[in-house]
Amino acid sequence: MSPRSASVNEELRRRSRERLLQAAVELVDEHGFEATTLADIADRAGSARGLVSYYFPGKRQLVQSAVHRLMHRTLEEALEREPHTEDGRERLARAIDAILGLARDRPVLMRQHMAGLLQAEGFVQCPEQRRLSELLSDTVSRYGSEDVTADYPLLRALLMGAVFSALVPGVPMPVPVLRAELFKRYGLDWERGAPPGSDADAEGCRGQDLSRFFATEERGEQAWRVADPEPGE
């Protein structure tokens, strides 16, 4: 049997990493961060335990990357849904609703994520986090910002504060109230984005299946699963 090419090994590694990300969000969403082990994640992903350490320094980094993937793909889906628009105000409304929607629909996962951000390592610099940053920066630019480098961090901070406020145990703020404050801050009409109770709002929180955010190409997926490359390959 001839050795696999570098491109095949690269694809195998990409698929293996995707499965680990998906398994991490599923298990933490189901059981919480502390009750989820790296062995659990590897088992759910169908990967060897050693591959987890190859791709990620630890559980905290893996879970944060996984949630950032969920966030940026949720944001992409909201920004590009039909009817497609280049209207910056509408796109900002959709972005706000997408992030607040995750706090409402995935409270366990997002609460664990916020707690992780307060750890010493803070943000994990990974492809998922960078893509989320790019999408939000682009949204701020389309909204009409004249200084994206200043306005993007402010939007990020406001969204993080809103998510935190929605998830504080015992005294959570209602998401519609937080939405109203953010919309007022940016001068957005309530009807923009995905207003609570609208069809767009219902579509955004559909089902529990997260696989669409971690989809790989349909090419004999089971065969790829049993052929994960060793770290040195």
PDB file of C-alpha atoms in Angstrom:
ATOM      1  CA  MET A   1       0.000   0.000   0.000  1.00  0.00           C
ATOM      2  CA  SER A   2       1.516   3.309  -1.084  1.00  0.00           C
ATOM      3  CA  PRO A   3       1.995   6.072   1.510  1.00  0.00           C
ATOM      4  CA  ARG A   4      -0.697   8.713   1.736  1.00  0.00           C
ATOM      5  CA  SER A   5       0.058  12.010   0.060  1.00  0.00           C
ATOM      6  CA  ALA A   6       0.584  15.195   2.065  1.00  0.00           C
ATOM      7  CA  SER A   7      -2.737  16.580   0.811  1.00  0.00           C
ATOM      8  CA  VAL A   8      -4.611  13.481   1.973  1.00  0.00           C
ATOM      9  CA  ASN A   9      -2.993  13.667   5.407  1.00  0.00           C
ATOM     10  CA  GLU A  10      -3.881  17.349   5.627  1.00  0.00           C
ATOM     11  CA  GLU A  11      -7.509  16.550   4.817  1.00  0.00           C
ATOM     12  CA  LEU A  12      -7.575  13.776   7.385  1.00  0.00           C
ATOM     13  CA  ARG A  13      -6.234  16.127  10.036  1.00  0.00           C
ATOM     14  CA  ARG A  14      -8.820  18.759   9.156  1.00  0.00           C
ATOM     15  CA  ARG A  15     -11.648  16.244   9.447  1.00  0.00           C
ATOM     16  CA  SER A  16     -10.317  14.877  12.705  1.00  0.00           C
ATOM     17  CA  ARG A  17     -10.119  18.382  14.193  1.00  0.00           C
ATOM     18  CA  GLU A  18     -13.673  19.137  12.991  1.00  0.00           C
ATOM     19  CA  ARG A  19     -15.017  16.050  14.727  1.00  0.00           C
ATOM     20  CA  LEU A  20     -13.278  16.976  17.979  1.00  0.00           C
ATOM     21  CA  LEU A  21     -14.775  20.474  17.876  1.00  0.00           C
ATOM     22  CA  GLN A  22     -18.252  19.103  17.265  1.00  0.00           C
ATOM     23  CA  ALA A  23     -17.920  16.496  20.012  1.00  0.00           C
ATOM     24  CA  ALA A  24     -16.744  19.150  22.467  1.00  0.00           C
ATOM     25  CA  VAL A  25     -19.744  21.454  21.991  1.00  0.00           C
ATOM     26  CA  GLU A  26     -22.188  18.548  22.059  1.00  0.00           C
ATOM     27  CA  LEU A  27     -20.845  17.064  25.281  1.00  0.00           C
ATOM     28  CA  VAL A  28     -20.403  20.343  27.150  1.00  0.00           C
ATOM     29  CA  ASP A  29     -23.895  21.387  26.055  1.00  0.00           C
ATOM     30  CA  GLU A  30     -25.258  18.089  27.376  1.00  0.00           C
ATOM     31  CA  HIS A  31     -23.222  17.612  30.549  1.00  0.00           C
ATOM     32  CA  GLY A  32     -21.307  20.786  31.368  1.00  0.00           C
ATOM     33  CA  PHE A  33     -17.590  21.508  31.274  1.00  0.00           C
ATOM     34  CA  GLU A  34     -16.461  19.769  34.450  1.00  0.00           C
ATOM     35  CA  ALA A  35     -18.345  16.544  33.714  1.00  0.00           C
ATOM     36  CA  THR A  36     -16.868  16.309  30.210  1.00  0.00           C
ATOM     37  CA  THR A  37     -13.432  14.739  29.876  1.00  0.00           C
ATOM     38  CA  LEU A  38     -11.007  14.744  26.982  1.00  0.00           C
ATOM     39  CA  ALA A  39     -11.490  10.973  26.778  1.00  0.00           C
ATOM     40  CA  ASP A  40     -15.252  11.537  26.421  1.00  0.00           C
ATOM     41  CA  ILE A  41     -14.636  14.001  23.605  1.00  0.00           C
ATOM     42  CA  ALA A  42     -12.236  11.659  21.823  1.00  0.00           C
ATOM     43  CA  ASP A  43     -14.713   8.791  22.115  1.00  0.00           C
ATOM     44  CA  ARG A  44     -17.595  10.870  20.767  1.00  0.00           C
ATOM     45  CA  ALA A  45     -15.416  12.057  17.876  1.00  0.00           C
ATOM     46  CA  GLY A  46     -14.178   8.547  17.086  1.00  0.00           C
ATOM     47  CA  SER A  47     -10.572   9.698  17.484  1.00  0.00           C
ATOM     48  CA  ALA A  48      -7.587   8.442  19.423  1.00  0.00           C
ATOM     49  CA  ARG A  49      -7.031  10.187  22.762  1.00  0.00           C
ATOM     50  CA  GLY A  50      -3.561  11.270  21.671  1.00  0.00           C
ATOM     51  CA  LEU A  51      -4.965  13.275  18.764  1.00  0.00           C
ATOM     52  CA  VAL A  52      -6.777  15.619  21.160  1.00  0.00           C
ATOM     53  CA  SER A  53      -3.478  16.692  22.700  1.00  0.00           C
ATOM     54  CA  TYR A  54      -1.952  16.994  19.236  1.00  0.00           C
ATOM     55  CA  TYR A  55      -4.524  19.580  18.135  1.00  0.00           C
ATOM     56  CA  PHE A  56      -5.249  21.377  21.417  1.00  0.00           C
ATOM     57  CA  PRO A  57      -3.121  22.169  24.520  1.00  0.00           C
ATOM     58  CA  GLY A  58      -5.977  21.233  26.863  1.00  0.00           C
ATOM     59  CA  LYS A  59      -9.707  20.924  27.409  1.00  0.00           C
ATOM     60  CA  ARG A  60     -10.261  24.630  28.031  1.00  0.00           C
ATOM     61  CA  GLN A  61      -8.635  25.564  24.719  1.00  0.00           C
ATOM     62  CA  LEU A  62     -10.541  22.864  22.837  1.00  0.00           C
ATOM     63  CA  VAL A  63     -13.900  23.929  24.235  1.00  0.00           C
ATOM     64  CA  GLN A  64     -13.250  27.608  23.634  1.00  0.00           C
ATOM     65  CA  SER A  65     -12.283  26.926  20.018  1.00  0.00           C
ATOM     66  CA  ALA A  66     -15.379  24.761  19.621  1.00  0.00           C
ATOM     67  CA  VAL A  67     -17.702  27.468  20.954  1.00  0.00           C
ATOM     68  CA  HIS A  68     -16.025  30.091  18.799  1.00  0.00           C
ATOM     69  CA  ARG A  69     -16.720  27.811  15.821  1.00  0.00           C
ATOM     70  CA  LEU A  70     -20.371  27.554  16.818  1.00  0.00           C
ATOM     71  CA  MET A  71     -20.547  31.325  17.242  1.00  0.00           C
ATOM     72  CA  HIS A  72     -18.948  32.246  13.937  1.00  0.00           C
ATOM     73  CA  ARG A  73     -20.956  29.707  11.966  1.00  0.00           C
ATOM     74  CA  THR A  74     -24.185  30.830  13.665  1.00  0.00           C
ATOM     75  CA  LEU A  75     -23.250  34.402  12.792  1.00  0.00           C
ATOM     76  CA  GLU A  76     -22.451  33.476   9.187  1.00  0.00           C
ATOM     77  CA  GLU A  77     -25.774  31.709   8.847  1.00  0.00           C
ATOM     78  CA  ALA A  78     -27.668  34.715  10.196  1.00  0.00           C
ATOM     79  CA  LEU A  79     -25.836  37.254   8.041  1.00  0.00           C
ATOM     80  CA  GLU A  80     -26.288  35.285   4.826  1.00  0.00           C
ATOM     81  CA  ARG A  81     -29.839  34.008   5.255  1.00  0.00           C
ATOM     82  CA  GLU A  82     -32.494  34.941   2.724  1.00  0.00           C
ATOM     83  CA  PRO A  83     -33.356  37.550   1.813  1.00  0.00           C
ATOM     84  CA  HIS A  84     -29.675  38.349   1.417  1.00  0.00           C
ATOM     85  CA  THR A  85     -28.822  41.959   2.156  1.00  0.00           C
ATOM     86  CA  GLU A  86     -25.863  44.306   2.110  1.00  0.00           C
ATOM     87  CA  ASP A  87     -27.696  46.778   4.379  1.00  0.00           C
ATOM     88  CA  GLY A  88     -25.284  47.402   7.241  1.00  0.00           C
ATOM     89  CA  ARG A  89     -27.991  48.166   9.773  1.00  0.00           C
ATOM     90  CA  GLU A  90     -29.867  44.978   8.994  1.00  0.00           C
ATOM     91  CA  ARG A  91     -26.654  42.952   9.194  1.00  0.00           C
ATOM     92  CA  LEU A  92     -25.796  44.451  12.578  1.00  0.00           C
ATOM     93  CA  ALA A  93     -29.291  43.598  13.833  1.00  0.00           C
ATOM     94  CA  ARG A  94     -28.857  40.026  12.609  1.00  0.00           C
ATOM     95  CA  ALA A  95     -25.459  39.797  14.316  1.00  0.00           C
ATOM     96  CA  ILE A  96     -26.851  40.968  17.653  1.00  0.00           C
ATOM     97  CA  ASP A  97     -29.755  38.533  17.414  1.00  0.00           C
ATOM     98  CA  ALA A  98     -27.454  35.641  16.477  1.00  0.00           C
ATOM     99  CA  ILE A  99     -25.240  36.070  19.544  1.00  0.00           C
ATOM    100  CA  LEU A 100     -28.119  36.721  21.940  1.00  0.00           C
ATOM    101  CA  GLY A 101     -29.895  33.723  20.443  1.00  0.00           C
ATOM    102  CA  LEU A 102     -27.014  31.479  21.489  1.00  0.00           C
ATOM    103  CA  ALA A 103     -27.278  32.748  25.061  1.00  0.00           C
ATOM    104  CA  ARG A 104     -30.989  31.957  25.036  1.00  0.00           C
ATOM    105  CA  ASP A 105     -30.798  28.581  23.263  1.00  0.00           C
ATOM    106  CA  ARG A 106     -27.468  27.223  24.571  1.00  0.00           C
ATOM    107  CA  PRO A 107     -27.254  28.555  28.144  1.00  0.00           C
ATOM    108  CA  VAL A 108     -25.075  25.741  29.543  1.00  0.00           C
ATOM    109  CA  LEU A 109     -22.594  25.969  26.700  1.00  0.00           C
ATOM    110  CA  MET A 110     -22.402  29.756  26.652  1.00  0.00           C
ATOM    111  CA  ARG A 111     -22.161  30.015  30.456  1.00  0.00           C
ATOM    112  CA  GLN A 112     -19.185  27.651  30.397  1.00  0.00           C
ATOM    113  CA  HIS A 113     -17.659  29.675  27.578  1.00  0.00           C
ATOM    114  CA  MET A 114     -17.970  32.953  29.477  1.00  0.00           C
ATOM    115  CA  ALA A 115     -16.426  31.339  32.552  1.00  0.00           C
ATOM    116  CA  GLY A 116     -13.541  30.102  30.423  1.00  0.00           C
ATOM    117  CA  LEU A 117     -12.822  33.582  29.124  1.00  0.00           C
ATOM    118  CA  LEU A 118     -12.210  34.742  32.692  1.00  0.00           C
ATOM    119  CA  GLN A 119      -9.430  32.198  33.161  1.00  0.00           C
ATOM    120  CA  ALA A 120      -5.831  33.368  32.983  1.00  0.00           C
ATOM    121  CA  GLU A 121      -5.388  32.369  29.333  1.00  0.00           C
ATOM    122  CA  GLY A 122      -8.338  34.521  28.212  1.00  0.00           C
ATOM    123  CA  PHE A 123      -9.129  34.388  24.510  1.00  0.00           C
ATOM    124  CA  VAL A 124      -7.667  31.459  22.635  1.00  0.00           C
ATOM    125  CA  GLN A 125      -6.124  32.705  19.415  1.00  0.00           C
ATOM    126  CA  CYS A 126      -7.370  30.102  16.961  1.00  0.00           C
ATOM    127  CA  PRO A 127      -8.875  30.061  13.439  1.00  0.00           C
ATOM    128  CA  GLU A 128     -12.398  29.989  14.884  1.00  0.00           C
ATOM    129  CA  GLN A 129     -11.839  33.073  17.032  1.00  0.00           C
ATOM    130  CA  ARG A 130     -10.200  34.942  14.164  1.00  0.00           C
ATOM    131  CA  ARG A 131     -13.128  34.180  11.849  1.00  0.00           C
ATOM    132  CA  LEU A 132     -15.598  35.439  14.453  1.00  0.00           C
ATOM    133  CA  SER A 133     -13.539  38.618  14.792  1.00  0.00           C
ATOM    134  CA  GLU A 134     -13.472  39.099  11.001  1.00  0.00           C
ATOM    135  CA  LEU A 135     -17.254  38.721  10.718  1.00  0.00           C
ATOM    136  CA  LEU A 136     -17.995  41.180  13.504  1.00  0.00           C
ATOM    137  CA  SER A 137     -15.424  43.667  12.187  1.00  0.00           C
ATOM    138  CA  ASP A 138     -16.968  43.459   8.732  1.00  0.00           C
ATOM    139  CA  THR A 139     -20.419  43.988  10.229  1.00  0.00           C
ATOM    140  CA  VAL A 140     -19.233  47.105  12.051  1.00  0.00           C
ATOM    141  CA  SER A 141     -17.678  48.395   8.827  1.00  0.00           C
ATOM    142  CA  ARG A 142     -20.869  47.838   6.818  1.00  0.00           C
ATOM    143  CA  TYR A 143     -22.850  49.545   9.553  1.00  0.00           C
ATOM    144  CA  GLY A 144     -20.870  52.664   8.702  1.00  0.00           C
ATOM    145  CA  SER A 145     -18.108  52.835  11.294  1.00  0.00           C
ATOM    146  CA  GLU A 146     -15.348  55.307  10.528  1.00  0.00           C
ATOM    147  CA  ASP A 147     -13.014  53.626  13.019  1.00  0.00           C
ATOM    148  CA  VAL A 148     -13.506  49.865  12.975  1.00  0.00           C
ATOM    149  CA  THR A 149     -10.465  49.239  15.173  1.00  0.00           C
ATOM    150  CA  ALA A 150     -12.205  51.127  17.985  1.00  0.00           C
ATOM    151  CA  ASP A 151     -15.835  50.259  17.268  1.00  0.00           C
ATOM    152  CA  TYR A 152     -15.384  46.503  16.828  1.00  0.00           C
ATOM    153  CA  PRO A 153     -13.970  45.945  20.366  1.00  0.00           C
ATOM    154  CA  LEU A 154     -16.842  48.044  21.743  1.00  0.00           C
ATOM    155  CA  LEU A 155     -19.438  45.911  19.959  1.00  0.00           C
ATOM    156  CA  ARG A 156     -17.683  42.770  21.170  1.00  0.00           C
ATOM    157  CA  ALA A 157     -17.686  44.068  24.740  1.00  0.00           C
ATOM    158  CA  LEU A 158     -21.370  45.013  24.579  1.00  0.00           C
ATOM    159  CA  LEU A 159     -22.309  41.590  23.221  1.00  0.00           C
ATOM    160  CA  MET A 160     -20.233  39.818  25.854  1.00  0.00           C
ATOM    161  CA  GLY A 161     -21.842  41.928  28.556  1.00  0.00           C
ATOM    162  CA  ALA A 162     -25.303  41.138  27.244  1.00  0.00           C
ATOM    163  CA  VAL A 163     -24.578  37.408  27.099  1.00  0.00           C
ATOM    164  CA  PHE A 164     -23.180  37.499  30.629  1.00  0.00           C
ATOM    165  CA  SER A 165     -26.236  39.381  31.879  1.00  0.00           C
ATOM    166  CA  ALA A 166     -28.562  36.838  30.248  1.00  0.00           C
ATOM    167  CA  LEU A 167     -26.771  33.950  31.944  1.00  0.00           C
ATOM    168  CA  VAL A 168     -26.132  35.123  35.521  1.00  0.00           C
ATOM    169  CA  PRO A 169     -27.596  32.368  37.716  1.00  0.00           C
ATOM    170  CA  GLY A 170     -30.489  33.600  39.818  1.00  0.00           C
ATOM    171  CA  VAL A 171     -30.738  37.078  38.310  1.00  0.00           C
ATOM    172  CA  PRO A 172     -30.690  36.684  34.503  1.00  0.00           C
ATOM    173  CA  MET A 173     -31.774  39.610  32.376  1.00  0.00           C
ATOM    174  CA  PRO A 174     -34.456  38.775  29.769  1.00  0.00           C
ATOM    175  CA  VAL A 175     -32.965  38.558  26.283  1.00  0.00           C
ATOM    176  CA  PRO A 176     -35.661  40.859  24.750  1.00  0.00           C
ATOM    177  CA  VAL A 177     -34.715  43.577  27.263  1.00  0.00           C
ATOM    178  CA  LEU A 178     -31.023  43.233  26.417  1.00  0.00           C
ATOM    179  CA  ARG A 179     -31.881  43.253  22.729  1.00  0.00           C
ATOM    180  CA  ALA A 180     -33.861  46.451  23.134  1.00  0.00           C
ATOM    181  CA  GLU A 181     -30.925  48.175  24.835  1.00  0.00           C
ATOM    182  CA  LEU A 182     -28.458  47.143  22.150  1.00  0.00           C
ATOM    183  CA  PHE A 183     -30.842  48.143  19.370  1.00  0.00           C
ATOM    184  CA  LYS A 184     -31.337  51.535  21.045  1.00  0.00           C
ATOM    185  CA  ARG A 185     -27.558  51.947  21.372  1.00  0.00           C
ATOM    186  CA  TYR A 186     -27.090  51.414  17.636  1.00  0.00           C
ATOM    187  CA  GLY A 187     -30.298  53.111  16.473  1.00  0.00           C
ATOM    188  CA  LEU A 188     -31.831  49.949  15.030  1.00  0.00           C
ATOM    189  CA  ASP A 189     -35.535  49.437  14.445  1.00  0.00           C
ATOM    190  CA  TRP A 190     -37.075  46.605  16.474  1.00  0.00           C
ATOM    191  CA  GLU A 191     -38.355  44.925  13.298  1.00  0.00           C
ATOM    192  CA  ARG A 192     -34.844  44.389  11.939  1.00  0.00           C
ATOM    193  CA  GLY A 193     -32.911  41.171  12.395  1.00  0.00           C
ATOM    194  CA  ALA A 194     -34.890  38.361  13.997  1.00  0.00           C
ATOM    195  CA  PRO A 195     -37.429  39.950  16.379  1.00  0.00           C
ATOM    196  CA  PRO A 196     -38.618  37.654  19.207  1.00  0.00           C
ATOM    197  CA  GLY A 197     -41.470  35.477  17.988  1.00  0.00           C
ATOM    198  CA  SER A 198     -40.790  36.053  14.293  1.00  0.00           C
ATOM    199  CA  ASP A 199     -40.213  33.326  11.700  1.00  0.00           C
ATOM    200  CA  ALA A 200     -36.545  34.315  11.498  1.00  0.00           C
ATOM    201  CA  ASP A 201     -36.240  33.958  15.273  1.00  0.00           C
ATOM    202  CA  ALA A 202     -37.830  30.509  15.194  1.00  0.00           C
ATOM    203  CA  GLU A 203     -35.547  29.434  12.347  1.00  0.00           C
ATOM    204  CA  GLY A 204     -32.463  30.573  14.214  1.00  0.00           C
ATOM    205  CA  CYS A 205     -33.088  28.272  17.187  1.00  0.00           C
ATOM    206  CA  ARG A 206     -34.304  25.239  15.258  1.00  0.00           C
ATOM    207  CA  GLY A 207     -33.482  21.806  16.589  1.00  0.00           C
ATOM    208  CA  GLN A 208     -30.590  20.514  18.654  1.00  0.00           C
ATOM    209  CA  ASP A 209     -28.457  19.147  15.822  1.00  0.00           C
ATOM    210  CA  LEU A 210     -25.186  21.068  15.652  1.00  0.00           C
ATOM    211  CA  SER A 211     -23.642  19.035  12.846  1.00  0.00           C
ATOM    212  CA  ARG A 212     -24.301  21.656  10.164  1.00  0.00           C
ATOM    213  CA  PHE A 213     -21.789  23.932  11.894  1.00  0.00           C
ATOM    214  CA  PHE A 214     -19.084  21.272  11.743  1.00  0.00           C
ATOM    215  CA  ALA A 215     -19.938  19.602   8.438  1.00  0.00           C
ATOM    216  CA  THR A 216     -17.263  17.867   6.421  1.00  0.00           C
ATOM    217  CA  GLU A 217     -17.504  16.893   2.779  1.00  0.00           C
ATOM    218  CA  GLU A 218     -19.459  13.760   1.980  1.00  0.00           C
ATOM    219  CA  ARG A 219     -16.713  11.433   0.798  1.00  0.00           C
ATOM    220  CA  GLY A 220     -16.907   8.110   2.570  1.00  0.00           C
ATOM    221  CA  GLU A 221     -16.935   9.674   6.000  1.00  0.00           C
ATOM    222  CA  GLN A 222     -16.704   6.352   7.824  1.00  0.00           C
ATOM    223  CA  ALA A 223     -13.648   5.377   5.827  1.00  0.00           C
ATOM    224  CA  TRP A 224     -11.961   8.647   6.750  1.00  0.00           C
ATOM    225  CA  ARG A 225     -12.787   8.071  10.421  1.00  0.00           C
ATOM    226  CA  VAL A 226     -10.817   4.855  10.625  1.00  0.00           C
ATOM    227  CA  ALA A 227      -7.842   6.341   8.836  1.00  0.00           C
ATOM    228  CA  ASP A 228      -6.934   9.259  11.096  1.00  0.00           C
ATOM    229  CA  PRO A 229      -3.254  10.082  10.653  1.00  0.00           C
ATOM    230  CA  GLU A 230      -0.792   9.719  13.469  1.00  0.00           C
ATOM    231  CA  PRO A 231       0.492  13.102  14.742  1.00  0.00           C
ATOM    232  CA  GLY A 232       3.830  12.643  13.025  1.00  0.00           C
ATOM    233  CA  GLU A 233       2.371  11.867   9.622  1.00  0.00           C
TER     234      GLU A 233
END
